[in-house]
Short mmCIF file of C-alpha atoms and ligand atoms in Angstrom, two decimals:
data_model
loop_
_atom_site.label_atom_id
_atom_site.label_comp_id
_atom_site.label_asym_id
_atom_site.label_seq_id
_atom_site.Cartn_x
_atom_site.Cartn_y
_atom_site.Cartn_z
CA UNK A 1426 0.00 0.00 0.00
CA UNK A 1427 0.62 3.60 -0.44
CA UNK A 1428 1.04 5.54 2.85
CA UNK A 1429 -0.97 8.85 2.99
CA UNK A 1430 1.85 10.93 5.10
CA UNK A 1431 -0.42 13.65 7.11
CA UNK A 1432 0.79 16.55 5.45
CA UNK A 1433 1.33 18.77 7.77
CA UNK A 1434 3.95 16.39 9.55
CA UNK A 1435 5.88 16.25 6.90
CA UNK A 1436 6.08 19.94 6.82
CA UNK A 1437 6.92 20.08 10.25
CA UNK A 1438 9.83 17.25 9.66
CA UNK A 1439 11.14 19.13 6.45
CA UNK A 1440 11.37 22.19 8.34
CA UNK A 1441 13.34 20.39 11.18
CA UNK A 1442 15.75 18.80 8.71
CA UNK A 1443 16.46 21.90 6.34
CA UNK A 1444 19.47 21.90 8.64
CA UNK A 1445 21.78 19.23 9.72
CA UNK A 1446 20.39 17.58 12.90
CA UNK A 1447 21.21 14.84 15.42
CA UNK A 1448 19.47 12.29 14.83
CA UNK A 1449 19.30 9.25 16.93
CA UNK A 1450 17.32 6.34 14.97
CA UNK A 1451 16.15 2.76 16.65
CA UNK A 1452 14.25 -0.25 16.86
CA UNK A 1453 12.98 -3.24 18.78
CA UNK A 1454 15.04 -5.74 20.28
CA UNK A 1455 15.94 -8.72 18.48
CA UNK A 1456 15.97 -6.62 15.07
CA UNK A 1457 14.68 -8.66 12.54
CA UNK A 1458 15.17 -8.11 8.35
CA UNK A 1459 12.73 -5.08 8.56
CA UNK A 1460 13.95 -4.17 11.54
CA UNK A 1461 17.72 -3.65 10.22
CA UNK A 1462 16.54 -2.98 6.54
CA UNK A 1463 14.55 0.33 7.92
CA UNK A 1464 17.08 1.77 9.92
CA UNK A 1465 19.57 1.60 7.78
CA UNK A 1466 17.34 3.14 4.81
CA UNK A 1467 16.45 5.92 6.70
CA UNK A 1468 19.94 5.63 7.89
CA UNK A 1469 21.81 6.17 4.96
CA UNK A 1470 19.52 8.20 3.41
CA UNK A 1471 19.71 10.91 6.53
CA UNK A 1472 23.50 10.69 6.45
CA UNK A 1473 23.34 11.90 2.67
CA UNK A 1474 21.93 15.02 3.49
CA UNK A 1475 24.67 15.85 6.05
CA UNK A 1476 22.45 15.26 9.57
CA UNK A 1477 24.53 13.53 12.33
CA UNK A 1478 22.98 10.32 12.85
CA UNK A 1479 23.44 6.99 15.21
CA UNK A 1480 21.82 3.96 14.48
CA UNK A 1481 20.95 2.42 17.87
CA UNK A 1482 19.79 -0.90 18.39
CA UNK A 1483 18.67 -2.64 22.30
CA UNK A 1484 20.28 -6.21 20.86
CA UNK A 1485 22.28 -7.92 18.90
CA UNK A 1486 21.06 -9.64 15.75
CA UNK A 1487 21.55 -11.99 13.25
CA UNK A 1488 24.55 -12.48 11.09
CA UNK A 1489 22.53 -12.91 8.16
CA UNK A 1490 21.03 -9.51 8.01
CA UNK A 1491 24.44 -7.71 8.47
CA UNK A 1492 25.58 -7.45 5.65
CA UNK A 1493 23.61 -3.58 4.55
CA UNK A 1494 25.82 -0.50 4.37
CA UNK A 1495 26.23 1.22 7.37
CA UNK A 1496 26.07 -2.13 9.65
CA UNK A 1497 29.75 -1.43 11.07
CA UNK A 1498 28.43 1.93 12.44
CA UNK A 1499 25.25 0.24 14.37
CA UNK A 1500 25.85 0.77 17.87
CA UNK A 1501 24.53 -2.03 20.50
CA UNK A 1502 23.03 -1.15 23.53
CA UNK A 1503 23.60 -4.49 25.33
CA UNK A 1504 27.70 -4.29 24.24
CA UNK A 1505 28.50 0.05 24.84
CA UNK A 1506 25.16 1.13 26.94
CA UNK A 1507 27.24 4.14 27.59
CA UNK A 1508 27.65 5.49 23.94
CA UNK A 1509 23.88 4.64 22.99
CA UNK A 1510 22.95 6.71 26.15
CA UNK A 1511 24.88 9.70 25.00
CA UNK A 1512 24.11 9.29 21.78
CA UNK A 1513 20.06 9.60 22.82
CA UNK A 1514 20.61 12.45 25.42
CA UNK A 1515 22.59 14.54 22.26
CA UNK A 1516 19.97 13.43 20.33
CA UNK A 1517 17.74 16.57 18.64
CA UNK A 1518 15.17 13.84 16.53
CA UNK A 1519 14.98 10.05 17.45
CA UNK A 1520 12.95 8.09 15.04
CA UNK A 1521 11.89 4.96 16.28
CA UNK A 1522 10.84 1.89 13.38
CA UNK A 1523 8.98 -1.34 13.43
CA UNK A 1524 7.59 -0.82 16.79
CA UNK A 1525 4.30 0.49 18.61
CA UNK A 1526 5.22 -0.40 22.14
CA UNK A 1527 8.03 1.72 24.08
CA UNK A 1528 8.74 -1.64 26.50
CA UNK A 1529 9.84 -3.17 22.67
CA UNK A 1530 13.29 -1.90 23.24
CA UNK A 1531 13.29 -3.78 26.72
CA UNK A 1532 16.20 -2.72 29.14
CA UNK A 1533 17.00 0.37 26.61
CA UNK A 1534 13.39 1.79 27.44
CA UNK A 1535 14.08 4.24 29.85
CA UNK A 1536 17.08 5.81 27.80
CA UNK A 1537 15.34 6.04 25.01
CA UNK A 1538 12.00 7.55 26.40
CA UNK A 1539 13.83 10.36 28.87
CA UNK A 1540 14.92 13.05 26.61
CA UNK A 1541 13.61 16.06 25.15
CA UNK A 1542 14.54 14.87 21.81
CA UNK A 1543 11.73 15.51 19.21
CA UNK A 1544 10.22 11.60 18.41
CA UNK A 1545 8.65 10.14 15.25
CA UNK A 1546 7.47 6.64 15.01
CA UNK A 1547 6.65 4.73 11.33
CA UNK A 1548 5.69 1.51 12.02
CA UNK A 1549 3.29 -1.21 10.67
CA UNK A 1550 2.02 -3.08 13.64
CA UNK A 1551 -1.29 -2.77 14.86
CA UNK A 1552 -2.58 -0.82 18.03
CA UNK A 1553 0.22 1.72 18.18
CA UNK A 1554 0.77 2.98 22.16
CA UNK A 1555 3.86 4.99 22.46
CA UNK A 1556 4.72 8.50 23.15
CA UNK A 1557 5.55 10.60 20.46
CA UNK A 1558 5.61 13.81 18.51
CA UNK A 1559 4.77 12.45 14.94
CA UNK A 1560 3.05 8.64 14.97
CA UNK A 1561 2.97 7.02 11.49
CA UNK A 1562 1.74 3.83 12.21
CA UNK A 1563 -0.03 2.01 8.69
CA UNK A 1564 -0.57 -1.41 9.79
CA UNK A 1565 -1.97 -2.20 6.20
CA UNK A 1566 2.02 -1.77 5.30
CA UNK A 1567 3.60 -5.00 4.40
CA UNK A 1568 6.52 -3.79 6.60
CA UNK A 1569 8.54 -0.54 7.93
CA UNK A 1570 10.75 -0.27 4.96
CA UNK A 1571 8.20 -0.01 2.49
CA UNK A 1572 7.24 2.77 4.19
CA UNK A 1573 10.53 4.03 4.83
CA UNK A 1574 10.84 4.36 0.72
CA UNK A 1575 7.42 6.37 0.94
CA UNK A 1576 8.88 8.56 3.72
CA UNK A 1577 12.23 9.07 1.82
CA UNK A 1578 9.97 10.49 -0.99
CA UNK A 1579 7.69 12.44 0.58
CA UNK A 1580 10.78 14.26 1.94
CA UNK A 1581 12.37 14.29 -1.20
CA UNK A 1582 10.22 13.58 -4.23
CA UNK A 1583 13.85 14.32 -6.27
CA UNK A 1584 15.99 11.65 -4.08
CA UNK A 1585 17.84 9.72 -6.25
CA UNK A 1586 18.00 6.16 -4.84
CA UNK A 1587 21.39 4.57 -4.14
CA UNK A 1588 21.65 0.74 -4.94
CA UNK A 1589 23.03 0.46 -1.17
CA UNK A 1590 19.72 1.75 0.57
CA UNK A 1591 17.48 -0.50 -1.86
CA UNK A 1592 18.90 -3.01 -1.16
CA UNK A 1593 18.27 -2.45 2.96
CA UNK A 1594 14.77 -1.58 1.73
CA UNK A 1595 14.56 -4.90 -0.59
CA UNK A 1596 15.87 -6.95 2.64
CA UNK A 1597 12.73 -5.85 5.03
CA UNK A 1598 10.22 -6.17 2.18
CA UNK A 1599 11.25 -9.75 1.54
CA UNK A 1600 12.16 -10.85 5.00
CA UNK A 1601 8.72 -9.28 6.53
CA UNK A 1602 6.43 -10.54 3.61
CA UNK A 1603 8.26 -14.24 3.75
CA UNK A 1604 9.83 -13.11 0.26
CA UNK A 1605 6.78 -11.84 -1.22
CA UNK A 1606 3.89 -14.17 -0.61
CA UNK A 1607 1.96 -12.85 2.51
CA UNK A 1608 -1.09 -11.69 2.03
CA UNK A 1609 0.23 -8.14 2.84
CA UNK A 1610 1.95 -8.14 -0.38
CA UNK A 1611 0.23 -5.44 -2.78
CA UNK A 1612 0.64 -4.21 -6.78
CA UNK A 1613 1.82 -0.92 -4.98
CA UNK A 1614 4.59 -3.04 -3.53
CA UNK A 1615 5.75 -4.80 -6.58
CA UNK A 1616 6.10 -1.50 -7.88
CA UNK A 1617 8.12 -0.50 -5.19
CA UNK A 1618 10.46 -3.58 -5.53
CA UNK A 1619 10.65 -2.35 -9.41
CA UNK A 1620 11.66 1.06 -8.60
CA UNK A 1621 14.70 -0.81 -5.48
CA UNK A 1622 15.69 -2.91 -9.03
CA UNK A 1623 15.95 -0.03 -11.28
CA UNK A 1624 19.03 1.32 -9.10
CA UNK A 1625 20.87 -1.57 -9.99
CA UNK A 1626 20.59 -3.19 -6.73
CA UNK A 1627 21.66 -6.99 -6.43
CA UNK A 1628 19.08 -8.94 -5.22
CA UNK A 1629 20.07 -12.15 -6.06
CA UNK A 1630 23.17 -11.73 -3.18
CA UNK A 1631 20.51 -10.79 -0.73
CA UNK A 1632 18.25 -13.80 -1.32
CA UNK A 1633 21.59 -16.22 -0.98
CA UNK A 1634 23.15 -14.08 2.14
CA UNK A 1635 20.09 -14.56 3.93
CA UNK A 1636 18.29 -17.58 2.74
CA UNK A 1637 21.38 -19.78 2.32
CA UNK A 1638 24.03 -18.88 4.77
CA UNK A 1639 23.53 -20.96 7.37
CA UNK A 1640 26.11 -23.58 8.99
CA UNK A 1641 26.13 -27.27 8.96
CA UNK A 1642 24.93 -27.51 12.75
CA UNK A 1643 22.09 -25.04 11.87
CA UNK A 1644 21.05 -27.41 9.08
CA UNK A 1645 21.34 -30.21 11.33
CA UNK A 1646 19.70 -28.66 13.84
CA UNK A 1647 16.71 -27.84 11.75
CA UNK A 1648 16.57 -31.68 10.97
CA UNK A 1649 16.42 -32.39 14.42
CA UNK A 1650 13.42 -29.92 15.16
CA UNK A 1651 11.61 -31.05 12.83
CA UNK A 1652 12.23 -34.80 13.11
CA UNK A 1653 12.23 -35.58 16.88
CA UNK A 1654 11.11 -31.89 18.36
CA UNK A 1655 8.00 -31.12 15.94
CA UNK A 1656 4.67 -31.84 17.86
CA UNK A 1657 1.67 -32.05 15.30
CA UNK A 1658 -2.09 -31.23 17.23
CA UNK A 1659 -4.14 -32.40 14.28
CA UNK A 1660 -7.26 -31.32 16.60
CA UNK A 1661 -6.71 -27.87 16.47
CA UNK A 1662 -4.54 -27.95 13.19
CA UNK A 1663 -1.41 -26.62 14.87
CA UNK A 1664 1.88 -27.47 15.79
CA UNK A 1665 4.90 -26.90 18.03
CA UNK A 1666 8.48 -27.32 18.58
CA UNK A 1667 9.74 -26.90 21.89
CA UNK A 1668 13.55 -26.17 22.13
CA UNK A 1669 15.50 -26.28 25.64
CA UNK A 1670 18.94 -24.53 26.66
CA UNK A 1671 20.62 -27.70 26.82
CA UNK A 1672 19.50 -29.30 23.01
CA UNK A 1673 20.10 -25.07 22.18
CA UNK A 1674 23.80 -25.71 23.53
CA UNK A 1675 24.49 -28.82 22.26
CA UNK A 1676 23.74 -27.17 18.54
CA UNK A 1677 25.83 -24.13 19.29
CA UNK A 1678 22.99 -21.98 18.72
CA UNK A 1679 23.89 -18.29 17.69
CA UNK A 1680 21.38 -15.49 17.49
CA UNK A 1681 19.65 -15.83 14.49
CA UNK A 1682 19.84 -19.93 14.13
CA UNK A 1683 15.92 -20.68 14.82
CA UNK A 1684 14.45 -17.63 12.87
CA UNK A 1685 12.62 -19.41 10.23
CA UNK A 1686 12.22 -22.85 12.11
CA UNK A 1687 8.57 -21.82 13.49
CA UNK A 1688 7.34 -22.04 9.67
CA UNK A 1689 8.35 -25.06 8.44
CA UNK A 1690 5.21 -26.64 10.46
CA UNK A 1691 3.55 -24.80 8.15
CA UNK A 1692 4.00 -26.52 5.18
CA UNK A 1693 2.11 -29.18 6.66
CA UNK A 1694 -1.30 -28.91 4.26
CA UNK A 1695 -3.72 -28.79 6.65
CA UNK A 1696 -1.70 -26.81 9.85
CA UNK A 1697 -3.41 -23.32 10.81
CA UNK A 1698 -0.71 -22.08 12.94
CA UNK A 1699 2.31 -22.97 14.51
CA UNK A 1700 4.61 -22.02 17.52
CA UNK A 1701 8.23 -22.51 18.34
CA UNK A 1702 9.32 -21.95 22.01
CA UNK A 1703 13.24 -21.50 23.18
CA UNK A 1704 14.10 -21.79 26.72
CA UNK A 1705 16.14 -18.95 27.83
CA UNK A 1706 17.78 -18.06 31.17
CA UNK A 1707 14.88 -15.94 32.44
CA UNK A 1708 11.96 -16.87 30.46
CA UNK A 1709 10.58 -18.57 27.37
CA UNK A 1710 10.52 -17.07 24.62
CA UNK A 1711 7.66 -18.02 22.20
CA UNK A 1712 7.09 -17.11 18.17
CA UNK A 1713 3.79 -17.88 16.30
CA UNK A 1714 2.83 -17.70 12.79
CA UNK A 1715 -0.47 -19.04 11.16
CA UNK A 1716 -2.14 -18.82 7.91
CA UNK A 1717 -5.28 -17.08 7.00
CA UNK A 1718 -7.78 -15.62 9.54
CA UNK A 1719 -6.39 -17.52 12.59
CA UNK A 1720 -4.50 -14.39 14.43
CA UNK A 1721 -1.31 -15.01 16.37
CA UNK A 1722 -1.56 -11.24 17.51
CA UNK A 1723 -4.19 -12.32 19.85
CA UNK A 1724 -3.14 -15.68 20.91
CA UNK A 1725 0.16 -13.94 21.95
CA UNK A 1726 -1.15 -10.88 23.08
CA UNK A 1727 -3.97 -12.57 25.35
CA UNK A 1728 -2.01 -15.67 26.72
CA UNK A 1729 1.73 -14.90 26.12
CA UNK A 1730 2.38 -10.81 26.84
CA UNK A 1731 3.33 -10.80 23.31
CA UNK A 1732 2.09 -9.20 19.89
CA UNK A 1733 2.90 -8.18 16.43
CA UNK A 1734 1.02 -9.13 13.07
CA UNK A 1735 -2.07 -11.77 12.58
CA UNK A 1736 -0.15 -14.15 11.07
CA UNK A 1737 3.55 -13.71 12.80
CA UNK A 1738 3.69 -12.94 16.12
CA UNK A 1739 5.65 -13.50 19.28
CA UNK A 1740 5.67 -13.43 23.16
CA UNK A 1741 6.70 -14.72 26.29
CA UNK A 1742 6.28 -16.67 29.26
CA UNK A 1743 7.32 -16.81 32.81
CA UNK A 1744 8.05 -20.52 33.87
CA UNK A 1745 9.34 -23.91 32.57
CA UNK A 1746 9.04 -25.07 28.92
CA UNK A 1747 6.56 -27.73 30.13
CA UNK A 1748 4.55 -25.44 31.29
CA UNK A 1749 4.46 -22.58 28.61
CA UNK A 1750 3.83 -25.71 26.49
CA UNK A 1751 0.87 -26.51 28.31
CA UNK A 1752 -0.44 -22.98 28.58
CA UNK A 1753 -0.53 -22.94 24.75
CA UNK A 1754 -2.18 -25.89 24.63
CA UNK A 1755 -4.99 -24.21 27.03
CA UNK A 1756 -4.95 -21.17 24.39
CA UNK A 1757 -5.77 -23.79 21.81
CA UNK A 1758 -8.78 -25.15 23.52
CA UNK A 1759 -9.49 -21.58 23.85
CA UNK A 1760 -9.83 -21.06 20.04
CA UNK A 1761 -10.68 -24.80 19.22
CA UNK A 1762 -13.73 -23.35 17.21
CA UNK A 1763 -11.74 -21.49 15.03
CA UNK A 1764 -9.01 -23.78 14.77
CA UNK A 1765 -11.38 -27.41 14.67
CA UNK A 1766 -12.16 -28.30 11.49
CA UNK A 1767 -15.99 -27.14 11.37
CA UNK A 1768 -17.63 -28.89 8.17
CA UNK A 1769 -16.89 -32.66 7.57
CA UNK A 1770 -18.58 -33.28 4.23
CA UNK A 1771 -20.38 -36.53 3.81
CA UNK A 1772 -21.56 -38.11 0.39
P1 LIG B 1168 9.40 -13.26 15.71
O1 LIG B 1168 8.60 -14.49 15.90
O2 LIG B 1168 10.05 -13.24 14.36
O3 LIG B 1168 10.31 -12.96 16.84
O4 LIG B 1168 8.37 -12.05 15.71
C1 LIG B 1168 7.27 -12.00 14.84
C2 LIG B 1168 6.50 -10.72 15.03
O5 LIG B 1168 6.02 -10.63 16.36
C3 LIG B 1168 7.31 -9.44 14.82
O6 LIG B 1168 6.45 -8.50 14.20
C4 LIG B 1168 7.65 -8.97 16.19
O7 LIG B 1168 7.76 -7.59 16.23
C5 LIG B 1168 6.49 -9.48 17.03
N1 LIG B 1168 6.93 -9.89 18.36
C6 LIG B 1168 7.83 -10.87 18.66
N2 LIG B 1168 8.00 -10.98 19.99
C7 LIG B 1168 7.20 -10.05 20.57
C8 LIG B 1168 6.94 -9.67 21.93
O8 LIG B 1168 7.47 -10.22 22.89
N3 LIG B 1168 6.04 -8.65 22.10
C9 LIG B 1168 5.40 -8.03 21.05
N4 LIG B 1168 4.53 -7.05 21.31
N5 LIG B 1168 5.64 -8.37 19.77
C10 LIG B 1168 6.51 -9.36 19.52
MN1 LIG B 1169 8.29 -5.20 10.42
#
């Protein structure tokens, strides 16, 4: 879709950026393909018109997805807290991207909220609830970098696009629309894609870096999940994979290693959703995706303190794995008539 900027926001940000600015930009923890692929289009295209800007991120993320320009410069809040807390309290504009919740940056939430720093949000998930001076939130948006490229125009309808910031805009379009086949795919974003090609952008290296990159144990490990871990609830079409620290060890798991694992369940014909729960030191940590009308937003939002889109969302829970496993199980029951198959046909 096409984002309808409210005009007079734009103004307001034009006017603020007719001279060079610092500029803090973020987003949520655990950065994901959109994540990383808005930040550093905005990024690069701020730096371009001579504004002093830090990209600032609450976590680390995967290796897969650092490969855009400007990735060297990303500053970590878990590994220099002290730099990314200067670099908000200098801070004249922060923009914050792919997020609607304030508490999505977890530990870097009060650092990034206690300034006087003028705030814009552009985001695509629904129910935005943060405090800010501009909110662009267009949850009809396949994902934050497609409207990052709207933003970038509506700035500068003469910007010339660099192949290096399509191809961070290419990276959260395919990563947040499971390379172009949700349903949140549009003809409006095709013809954004067209316009990322026509700079001469490399997509093919994009598609391998991400989708075939991993390592040996990460294949392996995948086999494993799926072979011995993968629970299948024909009942309520759905199914699970429930990972512990110690089978997470023994696999050497880096950050980044079970993205994609919760949607091979999936592929199952007749599944509706699907969950994939890691044990970590504090908590569990839980990610859902379904197909059609079944939303994950609510299951996570409802039973696991979670959110994000109605068919990818995430959350977590406070306890063992047996028992988050068994809470989602409850949740199931909860939506069994959605999730039961409701007409058996008889001849
Ligand atoms: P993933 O499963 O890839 O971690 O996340 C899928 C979607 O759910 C993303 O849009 C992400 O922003 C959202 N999400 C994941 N974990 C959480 C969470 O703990 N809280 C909220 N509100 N959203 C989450
Ligand atoms: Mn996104």
């Amino acid at each position: 879709m096409i984002p309808k900027f409210e005009q007079h926001s734009i103004e307001q940000l034009k006017n603020l950026l007719s001279e060079p600015k610092r500029i803090v930009i973020t987003t949520h923890y655990k950065p994901d393909g959109d994540a990383i692929g808005s930040l550093l289009g905005l990024y690069n295209f701020l730096v371009s018109k001579k504004h002093k800007v830090k990209a600032v991120v609450p976590s680390d993320y995967p290796a897969s997805i650092s490969f855009m320009k400007g990735n060297q410069k990303v500053l970590d809040y878990e590994a220099k807290p002290r730099n990314v807390a200067k670099a908000f309290a200098e801070a004249e504009i922060i923009f914050c991207l792919d997020f609607n919740e304030s508490k999505r940056v977890e530990a870097m939430e009060d650092v990034m909220m206690s300034n006087k720093a003028f705030k814009v949000v552009i985001d695509h998930h629904l129910y935005p609830k943060i405090q800010c001076d501009i909110l662009f939130s267009f949850p009809k948006s396949c994902a934050t970098s497609e409207l990052i490229f709207h933003f970038i125009y509506a700035l500068d309808n003469k910007y010339k696009m660099k192949p290096e910031v399509a191809e961070c805009i290419y990276t959260g379009i395919m990563t947040d629309t499971g390379s172009f086949r949700f349903s949140s795919m549009s003809a409006d974003t095709h013809r954004v894609l067209a316009a990322l090609l026509d700079t001469g952008m490399n997509h093919v290296k994009i598609h391998e870096t991400i989708s075939d990159n991993f390592s040996e144990e990460r294949t392996r490990f995948l086999g494993y999940c799926l072979k011995d871990k993968m629970q299948v609830i024909h009942a309520y079409r759905a199914a699970y994979i429930a990972l512990t620290k110690n089978e997470l060890d023994q696999y050497n798991h880096q950050t980044g290693d079970t993205e994609g694992i919760v949607n091979y369940p999936l592929s199952i014909s007749d599944m509706m959703m699907s969950a994939l729960f890691t044990e970590k030191d504090d908590m569990i940590k839980i990610s859902f995706r379904s197909k059609g009308d079944f939303s994950v937003r609510e299951l996570a939002s409802k039973f696991f303190s979670g959110g994000g889109h109605q068919n990818a969302a995430g959350g977590k829970f406070f306890g063992s794995l047996d028992e988050a496993v068994e809470h989602f199980i409850a949740a199931l029951a909860y939506y069994k008539d959605q999730l039961q198959i409701q007409d058996t046909v008889k001849d």
